[in-house]
Short mmCIF file of C-alpha atoms and ligand atoms in Angstrom, two decimals:
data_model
loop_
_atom_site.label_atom_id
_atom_site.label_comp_id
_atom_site.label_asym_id
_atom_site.label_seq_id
_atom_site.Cartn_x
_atom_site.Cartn_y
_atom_site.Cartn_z
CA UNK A 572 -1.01 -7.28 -21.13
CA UNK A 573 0.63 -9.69 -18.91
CA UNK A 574 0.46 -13.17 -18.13
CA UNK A 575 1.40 -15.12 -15.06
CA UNK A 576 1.04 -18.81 -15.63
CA UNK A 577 0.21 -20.65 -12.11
CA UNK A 578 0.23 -24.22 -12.14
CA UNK A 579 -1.48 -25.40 -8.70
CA UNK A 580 -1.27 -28.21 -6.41
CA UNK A 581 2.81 -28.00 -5.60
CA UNK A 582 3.97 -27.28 -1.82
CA UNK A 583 5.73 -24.71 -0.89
CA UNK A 584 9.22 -24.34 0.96
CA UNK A 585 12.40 -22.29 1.61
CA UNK A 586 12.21 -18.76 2.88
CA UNK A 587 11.79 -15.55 1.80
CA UNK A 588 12.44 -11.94 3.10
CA UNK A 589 9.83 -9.04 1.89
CA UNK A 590 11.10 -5.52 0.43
CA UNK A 591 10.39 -2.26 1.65
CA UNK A 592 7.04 -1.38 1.50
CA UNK A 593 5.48 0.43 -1.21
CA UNK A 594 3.21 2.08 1.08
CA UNK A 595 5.92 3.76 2.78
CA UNK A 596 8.49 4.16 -0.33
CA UNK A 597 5.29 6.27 -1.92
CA UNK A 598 5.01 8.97 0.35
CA UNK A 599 8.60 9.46 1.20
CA UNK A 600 9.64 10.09 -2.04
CA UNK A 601 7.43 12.70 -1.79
CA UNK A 602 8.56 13.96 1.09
CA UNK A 603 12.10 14.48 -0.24
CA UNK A 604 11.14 17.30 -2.02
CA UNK A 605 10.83 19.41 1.08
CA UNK A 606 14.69 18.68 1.75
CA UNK A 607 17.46 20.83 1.57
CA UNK A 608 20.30 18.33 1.80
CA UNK A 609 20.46 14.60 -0.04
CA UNK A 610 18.94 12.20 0.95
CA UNK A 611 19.16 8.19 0.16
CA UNK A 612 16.15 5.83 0.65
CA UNK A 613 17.77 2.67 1.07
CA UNK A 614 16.05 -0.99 -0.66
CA UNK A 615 13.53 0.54 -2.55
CA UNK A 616 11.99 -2.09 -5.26
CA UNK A 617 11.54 -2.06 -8.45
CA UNK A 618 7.60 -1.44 -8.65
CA UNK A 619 5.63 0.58 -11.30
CA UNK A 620 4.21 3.11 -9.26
CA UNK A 621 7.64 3.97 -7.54
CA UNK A 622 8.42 4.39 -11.06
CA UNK A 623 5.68 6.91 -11.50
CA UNK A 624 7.29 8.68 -8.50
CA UNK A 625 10.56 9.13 -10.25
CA UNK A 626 8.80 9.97 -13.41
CA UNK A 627 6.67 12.64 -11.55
CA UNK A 628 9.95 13.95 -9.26
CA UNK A 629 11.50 14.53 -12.99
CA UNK A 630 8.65 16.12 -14.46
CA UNK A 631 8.33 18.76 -11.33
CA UNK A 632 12.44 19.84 -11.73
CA UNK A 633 13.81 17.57 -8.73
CA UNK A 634 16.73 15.30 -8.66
CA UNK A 635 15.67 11.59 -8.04
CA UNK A 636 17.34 8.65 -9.30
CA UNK A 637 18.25 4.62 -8.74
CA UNK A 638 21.99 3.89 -7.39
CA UNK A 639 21.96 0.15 -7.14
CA UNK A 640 19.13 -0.67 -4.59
CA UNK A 641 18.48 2.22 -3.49
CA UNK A 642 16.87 6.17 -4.55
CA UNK A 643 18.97 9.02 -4.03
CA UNK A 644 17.71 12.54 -4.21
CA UNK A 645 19.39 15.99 -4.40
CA UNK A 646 17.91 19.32 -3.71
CA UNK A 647 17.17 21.50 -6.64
CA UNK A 648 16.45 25.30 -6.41
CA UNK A 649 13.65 25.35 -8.58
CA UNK A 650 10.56 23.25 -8.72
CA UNK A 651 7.58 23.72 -11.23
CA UNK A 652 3.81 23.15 -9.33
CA UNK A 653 2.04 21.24 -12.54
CA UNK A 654 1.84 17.65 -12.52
CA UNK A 655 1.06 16.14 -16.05
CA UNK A 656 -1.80 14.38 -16.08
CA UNK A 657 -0.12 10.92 -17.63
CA UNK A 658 1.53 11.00 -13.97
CA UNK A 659 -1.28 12.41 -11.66
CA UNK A 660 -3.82 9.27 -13.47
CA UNK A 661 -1.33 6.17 -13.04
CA UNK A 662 -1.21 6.09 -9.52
CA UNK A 663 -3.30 7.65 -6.41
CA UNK A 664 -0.03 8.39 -4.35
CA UNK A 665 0.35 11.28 -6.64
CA UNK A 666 -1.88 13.02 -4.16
CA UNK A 667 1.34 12.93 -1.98
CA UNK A 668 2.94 15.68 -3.64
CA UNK A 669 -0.07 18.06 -2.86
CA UNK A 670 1.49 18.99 0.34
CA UNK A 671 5.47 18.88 -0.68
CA UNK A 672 4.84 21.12 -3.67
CA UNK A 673 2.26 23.35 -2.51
CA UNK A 674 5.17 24.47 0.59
CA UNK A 675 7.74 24.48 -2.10
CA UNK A 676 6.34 25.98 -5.00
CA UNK A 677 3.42 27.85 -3.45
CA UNK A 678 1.20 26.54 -6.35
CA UNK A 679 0.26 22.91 -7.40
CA UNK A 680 -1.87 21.93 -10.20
CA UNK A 681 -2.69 18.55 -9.71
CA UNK A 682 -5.25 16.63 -12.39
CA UNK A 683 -7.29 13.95 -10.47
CA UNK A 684 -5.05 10.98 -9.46
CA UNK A 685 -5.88 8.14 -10.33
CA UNK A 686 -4.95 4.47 -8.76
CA UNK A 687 -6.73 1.28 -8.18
CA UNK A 688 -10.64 0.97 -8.60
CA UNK A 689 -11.43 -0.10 -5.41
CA UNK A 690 -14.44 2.39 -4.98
CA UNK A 691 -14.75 6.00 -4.68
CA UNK A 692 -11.62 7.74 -3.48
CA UNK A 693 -11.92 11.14 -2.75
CA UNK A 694 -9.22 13.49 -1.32
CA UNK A 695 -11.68 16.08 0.95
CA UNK A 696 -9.77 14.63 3.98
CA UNK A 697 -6.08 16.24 2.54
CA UNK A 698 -7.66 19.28 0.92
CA UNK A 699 -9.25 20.15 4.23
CA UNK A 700 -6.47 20.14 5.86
CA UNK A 701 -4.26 21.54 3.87
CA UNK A 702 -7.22 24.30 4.17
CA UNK A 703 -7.29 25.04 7.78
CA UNK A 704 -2.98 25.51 7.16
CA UNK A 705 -3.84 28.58 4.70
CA UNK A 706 -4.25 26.73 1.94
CA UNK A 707 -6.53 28.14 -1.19
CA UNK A 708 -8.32 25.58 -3.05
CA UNK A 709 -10.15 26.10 -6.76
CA UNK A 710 -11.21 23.37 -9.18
CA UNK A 711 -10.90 23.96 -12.81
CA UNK A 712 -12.69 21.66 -15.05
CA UNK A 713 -9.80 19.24 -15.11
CA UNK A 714 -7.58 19.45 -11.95
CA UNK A 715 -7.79 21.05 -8.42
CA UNK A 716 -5.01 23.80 -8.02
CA UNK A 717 -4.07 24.94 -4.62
CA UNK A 718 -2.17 28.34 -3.49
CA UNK A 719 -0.93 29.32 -0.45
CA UNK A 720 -0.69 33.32 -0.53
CA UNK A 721 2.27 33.26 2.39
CA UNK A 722 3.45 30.22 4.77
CA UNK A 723 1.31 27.50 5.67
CA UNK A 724 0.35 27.89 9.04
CA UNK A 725 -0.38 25.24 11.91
CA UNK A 726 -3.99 24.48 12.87
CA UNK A 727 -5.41 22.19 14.95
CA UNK A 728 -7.47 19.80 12.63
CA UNK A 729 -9.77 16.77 12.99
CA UNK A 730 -9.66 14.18 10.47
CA UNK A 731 -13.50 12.74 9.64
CA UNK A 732 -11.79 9.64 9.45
CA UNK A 733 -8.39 8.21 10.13
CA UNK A 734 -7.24 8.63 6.10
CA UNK A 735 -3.57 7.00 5.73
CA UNK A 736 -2.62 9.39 2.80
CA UNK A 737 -4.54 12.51 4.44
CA UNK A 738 -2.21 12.17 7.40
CA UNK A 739 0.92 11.63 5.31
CA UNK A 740 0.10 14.88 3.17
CA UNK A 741 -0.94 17.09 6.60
CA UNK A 742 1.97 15.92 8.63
CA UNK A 743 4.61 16.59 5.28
CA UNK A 744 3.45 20.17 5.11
CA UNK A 745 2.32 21.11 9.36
CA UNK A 746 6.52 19.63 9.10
CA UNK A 747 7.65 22.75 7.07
CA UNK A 748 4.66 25.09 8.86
CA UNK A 749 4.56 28.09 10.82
CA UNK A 750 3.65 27.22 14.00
CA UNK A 751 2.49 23.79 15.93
CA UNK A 752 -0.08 21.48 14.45
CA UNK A 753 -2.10 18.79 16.46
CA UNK A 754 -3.91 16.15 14.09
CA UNK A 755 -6.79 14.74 15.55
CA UNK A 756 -7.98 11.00 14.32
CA UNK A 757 -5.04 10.91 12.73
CA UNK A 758 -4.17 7.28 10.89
CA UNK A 759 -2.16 4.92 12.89
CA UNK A 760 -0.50 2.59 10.32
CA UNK A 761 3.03 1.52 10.44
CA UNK A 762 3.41 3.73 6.99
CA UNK A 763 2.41 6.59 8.47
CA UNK A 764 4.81 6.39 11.87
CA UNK A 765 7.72 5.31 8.76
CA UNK A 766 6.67 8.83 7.54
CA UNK A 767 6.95 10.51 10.80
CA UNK A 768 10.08 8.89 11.43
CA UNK A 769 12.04 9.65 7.87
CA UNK A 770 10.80 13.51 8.28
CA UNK A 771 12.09 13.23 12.14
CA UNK A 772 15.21 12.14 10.37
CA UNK A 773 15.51 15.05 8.15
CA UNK A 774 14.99 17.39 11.36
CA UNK A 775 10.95 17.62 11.76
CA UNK A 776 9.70 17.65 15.09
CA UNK A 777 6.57 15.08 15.31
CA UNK A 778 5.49 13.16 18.51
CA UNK A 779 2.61 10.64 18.62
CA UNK A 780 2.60 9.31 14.85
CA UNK A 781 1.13 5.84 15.34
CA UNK A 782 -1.22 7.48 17.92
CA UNK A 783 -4.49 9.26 16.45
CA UNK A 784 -3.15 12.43 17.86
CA UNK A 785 0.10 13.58 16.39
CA UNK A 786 1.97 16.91 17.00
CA UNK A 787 3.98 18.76 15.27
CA UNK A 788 6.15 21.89 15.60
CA UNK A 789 6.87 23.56 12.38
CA UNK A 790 10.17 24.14 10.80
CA UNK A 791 9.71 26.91 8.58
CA UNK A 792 13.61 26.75 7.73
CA UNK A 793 12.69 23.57 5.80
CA UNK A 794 14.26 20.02 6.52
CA UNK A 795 17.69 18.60 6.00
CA UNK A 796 18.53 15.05 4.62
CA UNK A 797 18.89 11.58 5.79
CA UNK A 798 19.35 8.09 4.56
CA UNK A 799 16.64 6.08 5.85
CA UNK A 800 15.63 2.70 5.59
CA UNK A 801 11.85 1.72 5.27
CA UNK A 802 9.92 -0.52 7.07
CA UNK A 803 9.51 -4.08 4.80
CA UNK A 804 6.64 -4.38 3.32
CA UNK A 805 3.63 -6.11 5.33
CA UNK A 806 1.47 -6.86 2.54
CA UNK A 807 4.19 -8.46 0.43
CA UNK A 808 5.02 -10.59 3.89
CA UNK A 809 0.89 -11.21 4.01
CA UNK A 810 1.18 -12.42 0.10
CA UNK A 811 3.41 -14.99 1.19
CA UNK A 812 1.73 -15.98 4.32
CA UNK A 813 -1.43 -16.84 2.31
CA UNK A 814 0.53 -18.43 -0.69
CA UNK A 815 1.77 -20.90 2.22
CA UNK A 816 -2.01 -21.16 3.28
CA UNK A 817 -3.45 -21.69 0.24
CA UNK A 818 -0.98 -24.17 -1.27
CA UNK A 819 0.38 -26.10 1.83
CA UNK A 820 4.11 -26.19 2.94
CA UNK A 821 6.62 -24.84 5.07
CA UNK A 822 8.17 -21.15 4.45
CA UNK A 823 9.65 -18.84 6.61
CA UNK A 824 9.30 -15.29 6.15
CA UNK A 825 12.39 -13.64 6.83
CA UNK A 826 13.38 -9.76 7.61
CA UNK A 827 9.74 -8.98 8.52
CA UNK A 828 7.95 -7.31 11.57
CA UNK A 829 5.35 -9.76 12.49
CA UNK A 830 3.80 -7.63 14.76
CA UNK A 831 2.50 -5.25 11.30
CA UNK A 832 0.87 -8.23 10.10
CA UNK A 833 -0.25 -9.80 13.43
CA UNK A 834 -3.98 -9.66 12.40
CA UNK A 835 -3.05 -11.73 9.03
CA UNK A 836 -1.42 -14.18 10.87
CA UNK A 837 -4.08 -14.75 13.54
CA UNK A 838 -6.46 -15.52 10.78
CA UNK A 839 -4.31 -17.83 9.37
CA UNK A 840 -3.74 -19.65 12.82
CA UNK A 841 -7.37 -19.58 13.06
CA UNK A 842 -7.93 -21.65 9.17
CA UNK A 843 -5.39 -23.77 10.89
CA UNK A 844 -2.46 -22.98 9.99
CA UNK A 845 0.71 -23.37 11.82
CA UNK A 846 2.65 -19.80 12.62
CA UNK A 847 5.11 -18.97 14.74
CA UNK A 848 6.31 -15.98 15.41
CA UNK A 849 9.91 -14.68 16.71
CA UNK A 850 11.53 -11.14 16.33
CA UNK A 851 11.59 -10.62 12.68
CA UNK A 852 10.75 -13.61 11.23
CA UNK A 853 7.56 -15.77 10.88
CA UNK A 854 7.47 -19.97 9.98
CA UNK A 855 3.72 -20.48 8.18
CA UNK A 856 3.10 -24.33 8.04
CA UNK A 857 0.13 -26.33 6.42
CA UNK A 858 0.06 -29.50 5.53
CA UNK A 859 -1.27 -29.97 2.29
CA UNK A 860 -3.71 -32.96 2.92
CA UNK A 861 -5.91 -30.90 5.82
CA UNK A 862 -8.33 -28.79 5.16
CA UNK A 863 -8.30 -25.11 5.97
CA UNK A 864 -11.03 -24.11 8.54
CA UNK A 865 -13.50 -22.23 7.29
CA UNK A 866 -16.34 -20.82 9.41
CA UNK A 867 -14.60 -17.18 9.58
CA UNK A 868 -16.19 -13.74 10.04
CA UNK A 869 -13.04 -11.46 8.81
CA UNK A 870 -13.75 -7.65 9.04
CA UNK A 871 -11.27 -5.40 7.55
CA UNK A 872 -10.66 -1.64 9.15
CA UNK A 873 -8.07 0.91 10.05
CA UNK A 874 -4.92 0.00 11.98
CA UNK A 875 -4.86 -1.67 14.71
CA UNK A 876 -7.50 -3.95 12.10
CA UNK A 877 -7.64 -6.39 9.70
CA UNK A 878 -5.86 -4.54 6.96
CA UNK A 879 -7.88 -3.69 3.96
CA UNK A 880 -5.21 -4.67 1.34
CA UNK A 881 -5.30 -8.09 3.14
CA UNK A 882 -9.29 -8.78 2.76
CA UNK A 883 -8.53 -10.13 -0.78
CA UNK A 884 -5.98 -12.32 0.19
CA UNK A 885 -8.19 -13.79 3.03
CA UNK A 886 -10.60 -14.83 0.88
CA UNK A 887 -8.13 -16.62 -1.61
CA UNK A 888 -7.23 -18.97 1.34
CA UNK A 889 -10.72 -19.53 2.76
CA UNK A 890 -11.88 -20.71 -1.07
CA UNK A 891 -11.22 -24.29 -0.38
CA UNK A 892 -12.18 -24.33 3.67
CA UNK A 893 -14.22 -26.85 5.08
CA UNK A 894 -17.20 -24.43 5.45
CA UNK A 895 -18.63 -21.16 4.41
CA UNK A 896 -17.13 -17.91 5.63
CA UNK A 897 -17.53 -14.15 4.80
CA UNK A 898 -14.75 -11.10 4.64
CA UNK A 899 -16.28 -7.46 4.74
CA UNK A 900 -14.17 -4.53 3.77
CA UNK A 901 -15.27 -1.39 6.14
CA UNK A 902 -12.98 0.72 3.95
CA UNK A 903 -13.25 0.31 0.42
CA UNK A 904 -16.97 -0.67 -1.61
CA UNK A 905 -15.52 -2.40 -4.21
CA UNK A 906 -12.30 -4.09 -2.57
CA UNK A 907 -14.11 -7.82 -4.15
CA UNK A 908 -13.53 -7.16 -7.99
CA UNK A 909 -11.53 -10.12 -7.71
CA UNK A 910 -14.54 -12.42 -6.79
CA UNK A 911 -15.34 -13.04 -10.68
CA UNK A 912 -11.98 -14.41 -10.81
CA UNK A 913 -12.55 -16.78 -7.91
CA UNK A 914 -15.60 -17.94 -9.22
CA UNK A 915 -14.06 -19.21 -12.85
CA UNK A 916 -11.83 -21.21 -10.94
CA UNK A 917 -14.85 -22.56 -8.75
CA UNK A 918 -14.82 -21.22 -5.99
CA UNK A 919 -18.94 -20.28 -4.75
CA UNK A 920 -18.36 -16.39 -4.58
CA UNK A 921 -21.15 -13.78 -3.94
CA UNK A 922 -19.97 -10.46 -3.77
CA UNK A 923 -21.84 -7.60 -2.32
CA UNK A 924 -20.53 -4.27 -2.25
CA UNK A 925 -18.22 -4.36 0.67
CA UNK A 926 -19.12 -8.20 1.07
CA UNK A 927 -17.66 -11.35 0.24
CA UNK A 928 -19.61 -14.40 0.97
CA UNK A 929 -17.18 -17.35 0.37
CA UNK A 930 -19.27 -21.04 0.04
CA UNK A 931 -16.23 -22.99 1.09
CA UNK A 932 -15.30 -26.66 0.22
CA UNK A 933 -14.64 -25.91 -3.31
CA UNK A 934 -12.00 -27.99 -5.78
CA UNK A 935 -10.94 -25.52 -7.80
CA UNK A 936 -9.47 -26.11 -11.33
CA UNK A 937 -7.48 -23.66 -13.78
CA UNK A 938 -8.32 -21.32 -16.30
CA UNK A 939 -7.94 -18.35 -17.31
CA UNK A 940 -8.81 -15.04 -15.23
CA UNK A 941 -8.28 -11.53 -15.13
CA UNK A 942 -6.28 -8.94 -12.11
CA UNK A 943 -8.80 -6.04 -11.76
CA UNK A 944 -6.88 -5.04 -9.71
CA UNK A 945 -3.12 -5.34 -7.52
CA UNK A 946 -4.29 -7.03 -4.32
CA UNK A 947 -7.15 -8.67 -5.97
CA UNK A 948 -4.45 -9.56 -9.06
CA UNK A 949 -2.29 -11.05 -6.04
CA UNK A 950 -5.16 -12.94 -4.79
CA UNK A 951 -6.07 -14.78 -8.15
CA UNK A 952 -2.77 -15.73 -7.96
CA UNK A 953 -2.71 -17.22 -4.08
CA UNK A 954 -5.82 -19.04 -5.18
CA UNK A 955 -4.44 -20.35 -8.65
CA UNK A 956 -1.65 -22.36 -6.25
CA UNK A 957 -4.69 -24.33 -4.79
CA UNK A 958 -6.52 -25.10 -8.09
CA UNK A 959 -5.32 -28.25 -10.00
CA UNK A 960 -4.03 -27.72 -13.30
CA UNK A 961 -3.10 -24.30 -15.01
CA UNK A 962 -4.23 -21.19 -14.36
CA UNK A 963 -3.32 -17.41 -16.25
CA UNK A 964 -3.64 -14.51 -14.63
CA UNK A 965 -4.33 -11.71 -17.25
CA UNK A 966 -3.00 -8.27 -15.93
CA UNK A 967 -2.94 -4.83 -17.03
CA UNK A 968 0.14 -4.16 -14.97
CA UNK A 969 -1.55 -3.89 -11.61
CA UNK A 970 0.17 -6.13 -9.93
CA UNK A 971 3.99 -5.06 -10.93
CA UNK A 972 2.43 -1.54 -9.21
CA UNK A 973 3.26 -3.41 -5.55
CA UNK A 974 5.05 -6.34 -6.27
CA UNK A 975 8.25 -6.57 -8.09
CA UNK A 976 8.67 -10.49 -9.10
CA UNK A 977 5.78 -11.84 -7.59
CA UNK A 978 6.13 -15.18 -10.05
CA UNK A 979 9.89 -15.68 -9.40
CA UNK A 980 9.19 -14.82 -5.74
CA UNK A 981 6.67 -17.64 -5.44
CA UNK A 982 8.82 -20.18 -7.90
CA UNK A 983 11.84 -19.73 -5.67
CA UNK A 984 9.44 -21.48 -3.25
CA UNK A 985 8.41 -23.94 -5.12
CA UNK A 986 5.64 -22.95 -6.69
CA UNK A 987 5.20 -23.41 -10.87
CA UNK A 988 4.56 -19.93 -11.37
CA UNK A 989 6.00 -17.66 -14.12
CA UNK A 990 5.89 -14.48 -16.21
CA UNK A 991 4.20 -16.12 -19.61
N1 EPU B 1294 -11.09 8.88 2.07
C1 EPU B 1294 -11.95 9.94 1.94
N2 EPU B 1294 -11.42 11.20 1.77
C2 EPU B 1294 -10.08 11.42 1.72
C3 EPU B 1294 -9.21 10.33 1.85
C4 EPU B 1294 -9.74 9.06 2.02
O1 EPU B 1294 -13.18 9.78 1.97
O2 EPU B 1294 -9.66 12.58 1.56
C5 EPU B 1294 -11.64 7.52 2.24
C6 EPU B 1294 -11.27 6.61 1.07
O3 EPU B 1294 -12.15 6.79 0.00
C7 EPU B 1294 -11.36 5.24 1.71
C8 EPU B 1294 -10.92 5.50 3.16
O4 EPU B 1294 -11.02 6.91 3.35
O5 EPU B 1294 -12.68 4.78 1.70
C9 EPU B 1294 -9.52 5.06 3.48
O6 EPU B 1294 -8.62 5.64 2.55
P1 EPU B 1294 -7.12 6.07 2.91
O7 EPU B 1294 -6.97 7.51 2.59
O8 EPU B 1294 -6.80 5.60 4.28
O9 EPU B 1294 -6.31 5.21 1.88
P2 EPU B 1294 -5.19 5.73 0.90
O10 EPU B 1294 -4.25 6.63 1.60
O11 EPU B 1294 -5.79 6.16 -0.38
C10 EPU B 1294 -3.54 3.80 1.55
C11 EPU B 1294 -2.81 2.73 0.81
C12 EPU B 1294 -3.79 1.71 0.31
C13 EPU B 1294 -4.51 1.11 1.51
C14 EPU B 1294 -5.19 2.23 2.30
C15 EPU B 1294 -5.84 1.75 3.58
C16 EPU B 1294 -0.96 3.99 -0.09
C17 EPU B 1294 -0.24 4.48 -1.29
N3 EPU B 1294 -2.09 3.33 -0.32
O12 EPU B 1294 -4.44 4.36 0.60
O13 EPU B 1294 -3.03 0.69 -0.34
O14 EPU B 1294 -5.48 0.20 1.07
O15 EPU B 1294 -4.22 3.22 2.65
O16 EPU B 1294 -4.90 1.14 4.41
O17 EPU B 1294 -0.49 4.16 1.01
C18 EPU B 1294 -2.56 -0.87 -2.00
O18 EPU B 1294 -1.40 -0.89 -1.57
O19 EPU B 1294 -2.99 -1.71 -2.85
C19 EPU B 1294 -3.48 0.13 -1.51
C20 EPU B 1294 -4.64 0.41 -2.12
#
């Protein structure tokens, strides 16, 4: 168990530049397997799930490893198809290596991943896909194995809904297919383009990811390498953003694309908040002694939306507004697990299933809560900057998974926060 130790009510200043982002680190890694040259992933942080990934890359035969700050990869003849089911249950991006694995080794047995408990998260969207490409699909009591009897082949496939990771696993393997692919309702997120763009890189041919139809022209040769850089992390650049919000000062958020977080900052312009925006950088301002507006109707959806792994950190800031608000997740039913933890510091919380209703006005004061879970973890912790006196944020390690020094991050702001 870990402890971060928040105590509220300081300002915060200075600036601060986010990593890569996990989101796109994740599936990349991945997506090296289906490389026959090197390649180098440049500024990749030290999280627990990319961790995982290296753990998992080792346990399937490939060649992955840390040089400095960034993961280099070699190509290995050989890969093995089983995924041990320590790996497959610590993270849900171990469904990325469905599609890498199932065009390299022709077999994958893959026990069910696991990941954050945000609701139920199936993976119909990827197997279905990976179906119409030739793919065979059995479960055994434990694990779904897939087989492919020769290549995959290209197919012209709907998604039922625009999945980020089903995209990511049907555009890695339509990449090495036989034939041309056209996704349909395909996920537009700046991940998923990152994805498009790395395999591009490597010699793919994709047009349109970032579009909800994306093709792509097989290379049944395989890919080649690249070094790639990937885009910074929005969420981390969010986390700030609200940290600002809820505790009041000046910070400017460096290295960023503002436009992948544009929603985030609207609402924050909108609790009154002072942003402003320039080619890769963002100033948040609040001053301390006004109250945040509340009054807000914030609906999280799929890119070009509110993002989902924002909704959490929303509702941190809004806890002390002037008046009642409410955040609804349309993606995930139980994205408000955090909503206890607003509530011991006392905030008025009611959580419904997808719904957060948020009373607004409230003084919050430390004590000590719990992270179910990393972007409700991260909110506790936005919140615990408003609420007077000390707060500890119990975690399980969910929120090293996506953030690798949140507490230092936010104390080289200004912030009293730190690893207990
Ligand atoms: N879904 C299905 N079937 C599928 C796949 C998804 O029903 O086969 C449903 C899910 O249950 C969910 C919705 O579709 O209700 C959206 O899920 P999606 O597949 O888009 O999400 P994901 O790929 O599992 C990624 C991020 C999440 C982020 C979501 C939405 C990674 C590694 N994870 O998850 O990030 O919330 O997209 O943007 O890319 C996080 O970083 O904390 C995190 C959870």
């Amino acid at each position: 168990m870990e402890i971060i130790e928040v105590r509220g009510g300081r300002t915060l200043a200075g600036s601060i530049a986010p990593p890569a982002a996990k989101n796109s680190v994740l599936p990349l890694l991945a997506a090296t397997l289906l490389c026959g040259e090197p390649c180098r992933l440049r500024g990749v942080p030290r999280l627990t799930d990319v961790d995982t990934s290296l753990a998992l890359l080792g346990a399937v035969g490939a060649k992955a490893a840390r040089w400095g700050r960034d993961i280099l990869t070699s190509p290995v003849p050989l890969l093995c198809g089983d995924i041990p089911p320590r790996l497959a249950g610590a993270m849900r991006s171990s469904v990325f290596y469905f599609a890498p694995l199932l065009v390299r080794v022709g077999q994958v047995r893959m026990p069910m991943p696991g990941g954050c408990r945000l609701g139920p998260r199936p993976v119909d969207i990827h197997l279905d896909g990976l179906a119409a490409m030739g793919a065979q699909i059995e479960f055994a009591a434990d694990a779904v194995v897939l087989r492919r009897a020769g290549r995959l082949h290209g197919a012209d496939f709907t998604l039922r809904l625009p999945s980020v990771g089903a995209t990511e696993t049907l555009l890695m393997a339509a990449a090495c297919a036989q034939g041309t692919t056209v996704l349909r309702g395909a996920a537009c997120e700046p991940e998923v383009e990152d994805l498009a763009a790395f395999l591009n890189a490597c010699g793919a041919r994709i047009t349109g990811a970032g579009t909800p139809v994306v093709v792509i022209h097989g290379r049944a040769g395989g890919l080649d390498g690249c070094t790639f850089t990937p885009v910074p992390d929005r969420i981390a650049a969010a986390t700030y953003a609200a940290a600002v919000a809820s505790a009041g000062g000046d910070v400017t958020i460096r290295r960023c694309r503002p436009g992948h977080f544009a929603t985030f900052l609207d609402f924050l312009r909108a609790a009154g908040c002072q942003v402003n925006a320039g080619p890769g950088a963002v100033r948040v301002c609040r001053d301390p002694h006004a109250p945040l507006k509340g009054g807000q109707e914030v609906f999280a959806a799929a890119w070009p939306g509110f993002a989902t792994d924002t909704a959490p950190l929303a509702a941190a800031v809004l806890l002390t507004a002037d008046a009642p608000s409410r955040v609804y997740d349309g993606l995930f039913q139980n994205r408000f697990a955090c909503a206890a933890g607003f509530a011991a510091l006392g905030a008025q919380v009611q959580a419904n299933g997808r719904e957060l209703r948020i009373g607004g006005g409230a003084r919050l004061a430390g004590t000590v809560v719990t992270a179910p879970d990393l972007r409700g973890g991260a909110a506790l912790v936005v919140a615990a900057l408003a609420a007077r006196g000390k707060t500890c944020v119990l975690d399980e390690g969910h929120i090293r998974r996506g953030y690798q020094a949140l507490p230092d991050e936010l104390a080289g702001l200004g912030a009293a926060c730190r690893m207990a």
